[in-house]
Coordinates of C-alpha atoms in Angstrom, one line a residue:
M330 CA -0.9 26.0 6.5
K331 CA -2.5 29.0 5.0
W332 CA -6.3 29.4 5.2
V333 CA -7.9 31.2 2.3
A334 CA -11.5 32.1 1.7
R335 CA -12.7 30.9 -1.7
K336 CA -13.3 33.8 -4.1
P337 CA -17.0 33.5 -5.0
K338 CA -18.0 33.3 -8.7
T339 CA -21.0 35.5 -7.8
K340 CA -21.1 37.4 -4.5
P341 CA -24.0 36.0 -2.3
T342 CA -26.2 38.2 -0.2
S343 CA -27.0 37.7 3.5
A344 CA -30.7 37.2 2.7
E345 CA -30.1 34.1 0.6
S346 CA -30.3 30.5 1.9
V347 CA -27.2 28.5 2.6
V348 CA -27.9 26.4 -0.6
E349 CA -28.1 29.6 -2.7
K350 CA -24.9 31.0 -1.1
I351 CA -22.9 27.8 -1.9
A352 CA -24.3 27.7 -5.4
K353 CA -23.1 31.3 -6.0
I354 CA -19.7 30.7 -4.4
R355 CA -19.1 27.7 -6.6
G356 CA -20.6 29.2 -9.8
I357 CA -23.5 26.7 -10.1
K358 CA -26.3 28.2 -12.3
D359 CA -28.9 25.5 -12.0
T360 CA -28.8 24.2 -8.4
T361 CA -31.7 21.7 -8.9
E362 CA -30.1 20.1 -11.9
F363 CA -26.7 20.0 -10.2
L364 CA -28.0 18.3 -7.0
N365 CA -30.5 16.1 -8.7
P366 CA -29.7 15.6 -12.4
T367 CA -32.3 13.8 -14.6
R368 CA -31.8 11.4 -17.5
E369 CA -31.9 14.3 -19.8
V370 CA -28.2 14.9 -19.1
L371 CA -27.3 11.5 -20.5
H372 CA -25.7 11.5 -24.0
S373 CA -26.7 9.1 -26.8
P374 CA -24.3 6.1 -26.8
Y375 CA -24.4 6.2 -30.6
L376 CA -22.1 9.2 -30.5
L377 CA -19.3 6.9 -29.5
K378 CA -17.2 6.0 -32.5
N379 CA -17.4 2.3 -33.5
I380 CA -20.0 1.5 -30.8
E381 CA -22.5 -0.1 -33.2
D382 CA -19.8 -2.2 -35.0
A383 CA -18.4 -3.3 -31.6
S384 CA -21.9 -4.1 -30.2
N385 CA -22.9 -6.0 -33.3
R386 CA -19.6 -8.0 -33.2
I387 CA -20.3 -9.1 -29.7
I388 CA -23.9 -10.0 -30.6
R389 CA -22.7 -12.1 -33.5
A390 CA -20.4 -13.9 -31.1
I391 CA -23.3 -14.6 -28.8
A392 CA -25.5 -15.9 -31.6
G393 CA -22.7 -18.0 -33.1
K394 CA -21.8 -19.5 -29.8
E395 CA -18.3 -18.2 -30.2
R396 CA -15.7 -18.3 -27.4
I397 CA -15.5 -14.8 -25.8
V398 CA -12.7 -13.8 -23.4
I399 CA -12.6 -10.5 -21.5
S400 CA -9.6 -9.0 -19.9
Y401 CA -9.7 -7.6 -16.3
D402 CA -7.5 -4.5 -15.7
P403 CA -6.2 -4.4 -12.1
D404 CA -7.8 -1.3 -10.6
A405 CA -11.3 -0.5 -9.3
D406 CA -12.5 0.9 -12.6
G407 CA -11.1 -2.1 -14.6
I408 CA -12.5 -4.6 -12.1
T409 CA -16.0 -3.1 -12.0
A410 CA -16.1 -2.5 -15.8
N411 CA -15.2 -6.1 -16.6
T412 CA -17.6 -7.4 -13.9
I413 CA -20.4 -5.5 -15.7
M414 CA -19.5 -7.0 -19.0
F415 CA -19.0 -10.5 -17.7
R416 CA -22.3 -10.5 -15.7
Y417 CA -24.2 -9.1 -18.7
L418 CA -22.8 -11.7 -21.1
K419 CA -23.6 -14.6 -18.8
N420 CA -27.3 -13.7 -19.5
Y421 CA -26.8 -14.7 -23.1
T422 CA -24.0 -17.2 -23.3
D423 CA -21.9 -19.7 -21.3
N424 CA -19.0 -19.4 -23.7
V425 CA -17.5 -16.5 -21.8
D426 CA -14.4 -16.5 -19.7
Y427 CA -11.9 -13.9 -18.4
I428 CA -8.2 -13.4 -17.9
Y429 CA -6.4 -10.9 -15.6
G430 CA -3.0 -9.7 -14.5
E431 CA -1.8 -8.6 -11.2
R432 CA -1.2 -4.9 -10.4
G433 CA 2.4 -5.4 -9.7
D434 CA 2.9 -6.8 -13.2
G435 CA 1.5 -3.7 -14.9
H436 CA -1.6 -2.7 -16.9
G437 CA -2.7 -3.9 -20.3
I438 CA -2.9 -7.0 -22.4
T439 CA 0.9 -7.1 -23.1
E440 CA 1.7 -7.6 -19.5
Q441 CA -1.0 -10.3 -19.2
L442 CA 0.4 -12.4 -22.0
T443 CA 4.1 -11.7 -22.2
A444 CA 6.6 -14.5 -21.5
D445 CA 9.5 -12.0 -21.5
F446 CA 10.3 -11.8 -17.8
D447 CA 12.3 -13.7 -15.2
K448 CA 10.0 -16.7 -14.6
D449 CA 12.1 -17.9 -11.7
M450 CA 11.7 -14.6 -9.9
N451 CA 7.9 -14.6 -10.5
P452 CA 6.6 -18.2 -10.8
K453 CA 3.0 -17.0 -10.0
R454 CA 3.0 -14.6 -12.9
A455 CA 4.5 -17.3 -15.2
E456 CA 1.7 -19.7 -14.5
L457 CA -1.0 -17.0 -14.7
N458 CA 0.3 -15.6 -18.0
K459 CA 0.6 -19.1 -19.4
E460 CA -3.1 -19.7 -18.6
N461 CA -4.0 -16.3 -20.1
R462 CA -2.2 -17.2 -23.4
R463 CA -4.1 -20.5 -23.5
K464 CA -7.5 -18.8 -23.1
V465 CA -6.7 -16.2 -25.7
K466 CA -5.5 -18.7 -28.3
E467 CA -8.7 -20.7 -27.9
A468 CA -10.9 -17.6 -28.1
D469 CA -12.8 -16.2 -31.1
L470 CA -13.3 -12.8 -29.6
L471 CA -11.2 -11.0 -27.0
I472 CA -12.6 -7.9 -25.3
L473 CA -10.0 -5.6 -23.7
I474 CA -11.7 -3.4 -21.1
D475 CA -10.3 -0.2 -19.5
S476 CA -6.8 -0.8 -21.0
S477 CA -4.8 -1.6 -24.0
S478 CA -5.7 1.2 -26.4
N479 CA -1.9 1.6 -26.9
D480 CA -0.9 -2.1 -26.8
V481 CA -0.5 -2.1 -30.6
E482 CA 2.1 -4.9 -31.1
M483 CA 0.4 -7.4 -28.8
C484 CA -3.0 -6.6 -30.4
K485 CA -1.4 -7.2 -33.8
A486 CA -0.1 -10.6 -32.6
I487 CA -3.5 -11.6 -31.2
K488 CA -5.2 -10.6 -34.4
G489 CA -2.6 -12.6 -36.3
M490 CA -3.8 -15.7 -34.4
G491 CA -7.3 -15.3 -35.9
V492 CA -8.8 -13.7 -32.8
D493 CA -10.9 -10.6 -33.2
V494 CA -10.1 -7.9 -30.7
I495 CA -12.4 -5.2 -29.3
V496 CA -11.0 -2.4 -27.0
I497 CA -13.5 -0.7 -24.7
D498 CA -11.4 2.0 -23.0
H499 CA -11.2 5.7 -21.9
H500 CA -7.5 6.3 -21.6
A501 CA -5.5 8.7 -23.8
I502 CA -4.5 7.3 -27.2
E503 CA -0.8 7.6 -27.8
E504 CA -0.6 5.8 -31.2
K505 CA -3.1 4.4 -33.7
N506 CA -4.1 0.8 -33.2
P507 CA -5.4 -0.6 -36.5
H508 CA -5.7 -4.2 -35.3
V509 CA -8.7 -3.7 -33.0
L510 CA -12.3 -2.4 -33.1
M511 CA -12.0 0.5 -30.6
V512 CA -14.7 2.2 -28.5
N513 CA -12.9 5.1 -26.7
P514 CA -14.2 8.6 -26.3
Q515 CA -10.6 9.9 -26.5
Q516 CA -10.3 9.0 -30.3
D517 CA -9.7 12.1 -32.3
D518 CA -12.8 11.9 -34.4
C519 CA -15.1 10.6 -31.7
E520 CA -18.1 12.9 -31.2
Y521 CA -19.1 11.7 -27.7
P522 CA -19.2 14.9 -25.6
N523 CA -18.2 13.4 -22.2
K524 CA -14.5 12.7 -22.4
Q525 CA -14.6 12.1 -18.6
L526 CA -16.4 8.8 -18.8
S527 CA -14.5 5.9 -17.2
G528 CA -14.0 2.4 -18.4
A529 CA -17.1 1.2 -16.5
G530 CA -19.1 4.1 -18.1
V531 CA -18.0 3.2 -21.6
V532 CA -19.0 -0.5 -21.1
F533 CA -22.4 0.7 -19.9
K534 CA -22.8 2.6 -23.1
V535 CA -21.9 -0.5 -25.2
L536 CA -24.5 -2.5 -23.3
E537 CA -27.1 0.2 -24.0
V538 CA -26.6 -0.3 -27.7
M539 CA -26.6 -4.1 -27.5
E540 CA -29.9 -4.0 -25.6
D541 CA -31.5 -1.9 -28.3
T542 CA -31.1 -5.1 -30.4
L543 CA -31.3 -7.9 -27.8
G544 CA -33.8 -6.3 -25.4
Q545 CA -33.8 -8.9 -22.6
V546 CA -31.6 -7.5 -19.8
D547 CA -32.2 -4.4 -17.7
I548 CA -28.7 -2.9 -17.7
W549 CA -29.5 -0.5 -14.9
Q550 CA -29.0 -3.4 -12.5
F551 CA -25.3 -2.7 -13.0
I552 CA -25.5 1.0 -12.2
D553 CA -23.9 0.5 -8.8
L554 CA -20.8 -0.9 -10.5
V555 CA -20.8 1.9 -13.0
A556 CA -20.8 4.4 -10.2
V557 CA -17.9 2.8 -8.3
G558 CA -15.9 2.6 -11.5
I559 CA -16.4 6.3 -12.5
Y560 CA -15.8 7.6 -9.0
A561 CA -12.9 5.3 -8.0
D562 CA -11.1 6.3 -11.3
V563 CA -11.3 10.0 -10.2
M564 CA -13.3 11.1 -13.2
R565 CA -14.8 14.7 -13.0
V566 CA -17.9 14.9 -10.9
D567 CA -19.0 18.3 -12.2
V568 CA -19.9 16.7 -15.5
P569 CA -23.7 16.3 -15.5
E570 CA -23.7 12.8 -17.0
N571 CA -21.2 11.5 -14.5
R572 CA -23.2 13.1 -11.7
Y573 CA -26.3 11.3 -12.8
L574 CA -24.7 7.9 -13.1
I575 CA -22.9 8.1 -9.8
L576 CA -25.9 9.4 -7.8
H577 CA -28.1 6.8 -9.4
G578 CA -25.6 4.1 -8.4
L579 CA -25.4 5.4 -4.8
R580 CA -29.2 5.2 -4.6
N581 CA -29.4 1.7 -6.1
M582 CA -26.5 -0.3 -4.5
T583 CA -27.5 -4.0 -5.1
N584 CA -24.4 -5.9 -6.1
T585 CA -24.0 -8.5 -3.3
G586 CA -20.3 -8.0 -2.9
L587 CA -20.5 -4.2 -2.9
V588 CA -23.3 -4.3 -0.3
R589 CA -21.2 -6.7 1.9
I590 CA -18.2 -4.3 1.7
L591 CA -20.4 -1.4 2.7
K592 CA -22.0 -3.3 5.6
G593 CA -18.6 -4.4 6.8
G594 CA -17.4 -0.8 6.7
K595 CA -20.5 0.2 8.7
A596 CA -21.8 2.4 6.0
N597 CA -25.4 3.7 6.2
L598 CA -27.0 2.0 3.2
L599 CA -29.9 4.4 3.2
K600 CA -27.7 7.5 3.1
L601 CA -24.8 6.6 0.9
T602 CA -22.4 9.3 -0.4
C603 CA -19.4 9.4 -2.6
S604 CA -17.3 9.0 0.6
D605 CA -18.6 5.4 0.9
I606 CA -17.1 4.7 -2.5
G607 CA -13.9 6.7 -1.9
F608 CA -13.2 5.5 1.7
T609 CA -14.8 2.1 1.9
I610 CA -15.2 0.4 -1.5
A611 CA -12.3 1.7 -3.6
P612 CA -9.6 1.3 -1.0
L613 CA -10.5 -2.3 -0.4
I614 CA -10.6 -3.2 -4.1
N615 CA -7.5 -1.3 -4.9
G616 CA -5.8 -2.5 -1.8
V617 CA -6.0 -6.2 -2.6
A618 CA -5.0 -5.3 -6.2
R619 CA -1.8 -3.5 -4.9
M620 CA -1.0 -6.7 -3.0
D621 CA -1.4 -8.8 -6.1
E622 CA -4.5 -10.5 -4.9
I623 CA -6.9 -9.1 -7.6
K624 CA -8.8 -12.4 -7.7
L625 CA -10.4 -11.6 -4.3
A626 CA -11.9 -8.4 -5.8
I627 CA -13.1 -10.2 -8.9
D628 CA -14.7 -13.0 -6.9
I629 CA -16.6 -10.8 -4.5
L630 CA -18.2 -8.8 -7.3
L631 CA -19.2 -11.9 -9.3
E632 CA -20.6 -13.6 -6.2
D633 CA -24.3 -13.6 -5.3
D634 CA -24.2 -15.6 -2.1
D635 CA -23.8 -13.2 0.8
K636 CA -22.2 -15.8 3.1
V637 CA -19.5 -16.3 0.5
C638 CA -19.1 -12.6 0.2
M639 CA -18.7 -12.3 4.0
K640 CA -15.7 -14.6 3.9
L641 CA -14.2 -12.9 0.8
R642 CA -14.5 -9.5 2.5
R643 CA -12.8 -10.7 5.6
D644 CA -9.9 -12.0 3.4
M645 CA -9.8 -8.7 1.6
V646 CA -9.7 -6.7 4.8
K647 CA -6.8 -8.9 6.1
V648 CA -4.9 -8.4 2.8
N649 CA -5.6 -4.6 2.9
D650 CA -4.4 -4.3 6.5
E651 CA -1.1 -5.9 5.3
R652 CA -1.1 -3.4 2.5
K653 CA -1.5 -0.4 4.9
L654 CA 1.5 -1.5 7.0
K655 CA 3.6 -2.2 3.9
Q656 CA 2.6 1.2 2.4
K657 CA 3.5 3.0 5.6
E658 CA 6.9 1.4 5.6
I659 CA 7.5 2.2 2.0
V660 CA 6.5 5.9 2.4
K661 CA 8.8 6.2 5.4
Q662 CA 11.7 4.6 3.5
Y663 CA 11.2 6.9 0.5
M664 CA 10.8 10.0 2.5
S665 CA 14.4 9.5 3.7
K666 CA 15.5 9.8 0.1
V667 CA 13.5 12.9 -0.8
D668 CA 15.4 16.1 -1.9
D669 CA 12.8 18.7 -1.1
S670 CA 14.9 21.5 -2.7
K671 CA 13.8 20.2 -6.1
K672 CA 10.7 21.2 -8.0
V673 CA 9.8 17.6 -8.6
L674 CA 10.5 14.7 -6.3
I675 CA 12.2 11.8 -8.1
V676 CA 12.7 8.8 -5.8
T677 CA 13.9 5.4 -7.0
D678 CA 14.4 2.2 -5.2
E679 CA 15.5 -1.2 -6.5
Q680 CA 12.7 -2.9 -4.5
S681 CA 9.9 -0.5 -5.7
S682 CA 6.6 -2.2 -6.7
K683 CA 4.3 -1.2 -9.5
G684 CA 1.4 -1.8 -7.2
F685 CA 2.6 0.9 -4.8
N686 CA 4.5 3.4 -6.9
G687 CA 1.4 5.4 -7.7
I688 CA 0.0 5.7 -4.2
V689 CA 3.4 6.4 -2.7
A690 CA 3.9 9.2 -5.3
Q691 CA 0.5 10.6 -4.4
Q692 CA 1.4 10.7 -0.7
L693 CA 4.8 12.3 -1.3
S694 CA 3.1 14.9 -3.6
E695 CA 0.6 15.8 -1.0
R696 CA 3.2 15.8 1.8
Y697 CA 5.7 18.1 -0.1
G698 CA 3.3 20.1 -2.3
R699 CA 4.8 19.3 -5.7
P700 CA 4.8 16.6 -8.4
A701 CA 6.5 13.3 -7.6
I702 CA 8.0 10.4 -9.6
V703 CA 8.4 7.1 -7.8
G704 CA 9.9 4.0 -9.5
R705 CA 12.7 1.5 -10.0
I706 CA 15.9 1.6 -12.0
H707 CA 16.5 -1.8 -13.5
N708 CA 18.6 -2.9 -16.5
G709 CA 19.4 0.8 -17.3
V710 CA 15.7 1.9 -17.3
L711 CA 13.7 4.0 -14.8
S712 CA 10.1 2.8 -14.8
G713 CA 7.5 4.0 -12.3
S714 CA 4.5 6.3 -11.7
F715 CA 4.1 10.0 -11.5
R716 CA 1.6 12.2 -9.6
S717 CA 1.0 15.9 -10.3
Y718 CA 0.1 18.6 -7.8
N719 CA -2.5 21.3 -7.7
G720 CA -3.8 20.7 -11.3
F721 CA -0.5 21.1 -13.1
K722 CA -0.5 19.2 -16.4
F723 CA 2.5 17.1 -15.6
K724 CA 2.1 14.4 -18.3
K725 CA 2.1 17.1 -21.0
F726 CA 5.1 18.7 -19.4
L727 CA 7.0 15.4 -19.3
Q728 CA 6.1 14.7 -23.0
Q729 CA 7.7 18.0 -24.0
F730 CA 11.1 16.7 -22.7
P731 CA 13.3 16.8 -25.8
N732 CA 14.8 13.4 -25.4
E733 CA 13.1 9.9 -25.5
I734 CA 10.5 9.4 -22.7
E735 CA 7.2 7.6 -22.3
A736 CA 4.6 9.4 -20.1
L737 CA 1.3 7.6 -20.3
G738 CA -2.0 7.8 -18.4
H739 CA -3.8 10.9 -17.2
E740 CA -2.5 14.5 -16.9
G741 CA -2.2 14.2 -13.1
A742 CA -1.5 10.5 -12.7
G743 CA 0.3 8.0 -14.9
G744 CA 3.3 6.0 -15.7
I745 CA 6.8 7.0 -16.9
I746 CA 9.6 5.1 -18.6
I747 CA 13.0 6.7 -19.4
S748 CA 16.6 5.6 -19.8
E749 CA 18.6 5.8 -16.6
S750 CA 21.2 7.8 -18.6
L751 CA 18.7 10.5 -19.3
V752 CA 17.4 11.0 -15.7
G753 CA 20.0 13.7 -15.0
E754 CA 18.9 15.6 -18.1
L755 CA 15.3 15.2 -17.1
E756 CA 16.0 16.7 -13.7
A757 CA 17.8 19.6 -15.4
Y758 CA 14.9 20.1 -17.8
I759 CA 12.5 20.2 -14.9
E760 CA 14.5 22.7 -12.9
R761 CA 14.9 25.0 -16.0
H762 CA 11.4 24.9 -17.5
M763 CA 8.9 24.0 -14.8
P764 CA 7.0 26.9 -13.2
S765 CA 8.5 28.1 -10.0
L766 CA 7.4 26.6 -6.7
E767 CA 8.6 29.4 -4.5
D768 CA 5.6 29.1 -2.1
T769 CA 5.4 25.5 -1.0
E770 CA 3.4 26.2 2.1
P771 CA 0.2 24.1 1.9
T772 CA -3.0 26.1 1.3
V773 CA -6.5 25.1 2.2
I774 CA -9.4 27.0 0.7
Y775 CA -12.7 27.2 2.6
D776 CA -16.2 28.2 1.2
L777 CA -18.1 29.2 4.4
E778 CA -17.2 30.8 7.7
M779 CA -19.3 30.5 10.8
H780 CA -19.2 30.5 14.6
V781 CA -19.6 27.2 16.3
N782 CA -23.1 28.2 17.5
E783 CA -24.2 28.5 13.8
I784 CA -23.3 25.0 12.7
N785 CA -26.8 23.6 12.7
E786 CA -27.9 26.4 10.4
Y787 CA -25.4 25.3 7.8
I788 CA -24.9 21.5 8.1
E789 CA -27.9 20.3 6.1
A790 CA -27.1 22.4 3.1
V791 CA -23.4 21.5 3.2
Q792 CA -24.2 17.8 3.3
R793 CA -26.5 18.1 0.3
F794 CA -23.6 19.3 -1.8
N795 CA -21.1 16.9 -0.3
I796 CA -23.1 13.8 -1.3
L797 CA -21.1 13.9 -4.5
T798 CA -17.8 15.7 -4.6
G799 CA -14.4 15.0 -6.1
N800 CA -12.4 15.8 -9.2
G801 CA -13.9 19.1 -10.6
F802 CA -16.0 19.8 -7.5
P803 CA -14.1 19.5 -4.2
K804 CA -16.0 19.1 -1.0
I805 CA -17.5 22.2 0.6
V806 CA -15.0 23.2 3.2
V807 CA -16.0 25.3 6.2
R808 CA -14.2 27.4 8.8
V809 CA -15.7 27.1 12.3
N810 CA -14.6 29.6 14.9
G811 CA -14.8 29.6 18.7
I812 CA -14.7 25.9 19.5
T813 CA -13.9 24.9 23.1
V814 CA -11.7 21.8 23.6
E815 CA -12.6 19.1 26.2
S816 CA -10.1 16.4 25.4
T817 CA -8.0 14.7 22.6
D818 CA -7.9 11.0 22.1
C819 CA -5.9 8.7 19.7
I820 CA -8.2 6.0 18.4
G821 CA -8.4 3.1 15.9
A822 CA -6.5 -0.1 15.4
T823 CA -3.4 1.6 14.0
Q824 CA -3.6 4.6 16.3
E825 CA -3.6 7.0 13.3
T826 CA -6.8 8.8 14.1
V827 CA -7.3 11.6 16.6
K828 CA -10.7 12.6 17.9
I829 CA -11.1 16.0 19.7
K830 CA -14.1 16.2 22.0
T831 CA -15.5 19.6 22.6
F832 CA -17.9 21.5 24.9
D833 CA -20.0 22.6 21.9
D834 CA -22.1 19.5 21.2
M835 CA -19.9 18.6 18.3
E836 CA -16.6 16.7 17.7
L837 CA -13.5 17.0 15.5
I838 CA -11.7 14.1 13.8
K839 CA -8.4 13.8 11.9
F840 CA -7.2 10.8 10.0
R841 CA -3.7 9.6 9.1
V842 CA -1.8 11.3 11.9
N843 CA 0.2 10.1 14.8
D844 CA -0.6 10.3 18.5
Q845 CA 1.2 13.6 18.8
Y846 CA -1.3 15.5 16.7
A847 CA -3.1 18.2 18.7
S848 CA -1.3 16.9 21.9
E849 CA -0.6 20.5 22.9
L850 CA -4.4 21.3 23.2
G851 CA -5.7 21.4 26.7
Y852 CA -8.9 21.6 28.7
F853 CA -10.9 24.7 27.7
D854 CA -8.6 25.8 24.9
E855 CA -10.5 27.8 22.3
I856 CA -9.7 27.0 18.7
D857 CA -10.8 27.8 15.1
V858 CA -10.9 24.9 12.7
I859 CA -11.1 24.2 9.0
G860 CA -12.5 21.1 7.4
Q861 CA -15.5 19.2 6.2
L862 CA -18.7 19.6 8.1
Q863 CA -21.0 16.6 8.4
M864 CA -23.5 14.9 10.7
N865 CA -22.0 11.8 12.3
E866 CA -24.6 9.1 13.0
W867 CA -23.9 5.9 14.9
Y868 CA -25.7 3.4 17.2
N869 CA -24.6 3.3 20.9
F870 CA -25.3 -0.3 21.8
G871 CA -24.6 0.4 25.5
K872 CA -27.3 3.0 25.7
K873 CA -29.4 1.4 23.0
E874 CA -29.9 4.6 21.2
M875 CA -28.8 6.4 18.0
V876 CA -26.3 9.1 18.5
I877 CA -26.3 12.0 16.0
I878 CA -23.7 14.7 16.5
P879 CA -22.1 17.4 14.2
Q880 CA -18.5 16.6 13.2
V881 CA -15.7 18.4 11.4
M882 CA -13.2 16.2 9.5
L883 CA -10.2 18.4 10.2
E884 CA -7.8 19.9 7.6
D885 CA -6.2 22.2 10.2
Y886 CA -6.8 24.1 13.5
K887 CA -5.3 27.1 15.3
Q888 CA -5.8 28.9 18.6
S889 CA -8.6 31.4 18.4
N890 CA -7.7 35.1 18.6

């Protein structure tokens, strides 16, 4: 692994504070606004195309006691976005219900309603879709959230049954859908400036407009769900509006289910950061969805009784633990099929699952340093998921393939459908036209370099920036030199975490590795490390005291010169 110092946008001076140095390195002009944005960064919801018409249609449905059905999409953004809408509507009407589909069956209303699949192979889906169709037929208004902008034919069929359809979404629009009233910032003539708003964010904007008329509900009670939706869906966090919404949500985490998930994950509720969403909330919600148990996630976010949430969380953890083991086996199985001489990894398996294709493609992409496509060839068609690497616009690249192909979703993560007969031509197209990947050695970029004795001078400033990082603003990474090793230990239930104790009043930790990681390090070895610097706080029940110790979450290490 190569270690490269980040090239600063503006060269800092030695006299500046650590905060000022980081701001210059990352090109932040207004540090105060970046770290603590105010409501002034929020855009008017009325800039969203069709938002007034959609809001007024929902209000008319409430006033007329019409039957409203909302459609849950099976990922963290879809689940939080629908929960916001469902909880909000329950303040005004009892005539609201929801439908959902499992992650393994795919996204969108078409997959939730279709009867065109082998019912004997999937009796659970057959029963669920049958119930979904019943609810939709009996509805007056169907609200499709975080999906279905491109489900044109199914929306036409629903409209033909006399059911009005509203789509509240944020995904790219591949074809016009004249059968729905759509609120989606990706529409060509939509003036809303923030194209990085997630489904939960767009729902929040719709509620803003509705409350300008109804004025009875404080919609900011849902800001924790908004924050989880935006962050879990990997929207850009350098966008001021997104930063405000996520930070406000972290500071106002009140949903009973979310709080229970955080408590179960031993999060510090008084000092929540984006990592608590990224490593505690989102994996649990997405984990049960990948195992086709989305109802657990829906139930916990709609539940107000903490005792019930405790049981639901335990059930979710059990399912997610099963997911981890299954995912580990799938990745191992697929790695045996990888041809790492290719510019893009294309791996297919008859038993591949829609619920796992994306996450497996992501792991393969990270492991081999290039885009990956993972899916299943069935009835002459390859369908699966793709993940890009290092910011390459892979969806656009795939869409330029001269033969018939469907590449949907985001630039770096989405779905692909192509005829099996064209796979060879796609591989040839990739090898011929994709930019060269001559240097496949992983590279880690660090922002600051320090000696281990200087850690305490840097840690507070680094943590301030790392409260909210992600797409568009990666975590502040540091290089720490001159660390003296005491011991290495493999910890955790799955023995996939290595902790390195040191003689320097700090510790090192590495996740998702085996027990051989750092096994060559011995007593008094001196190493340099690169990773994320933070203060680890935990309560030692044996000594009855709070332990506070600097910690580096490792990217890599090497022997000191």
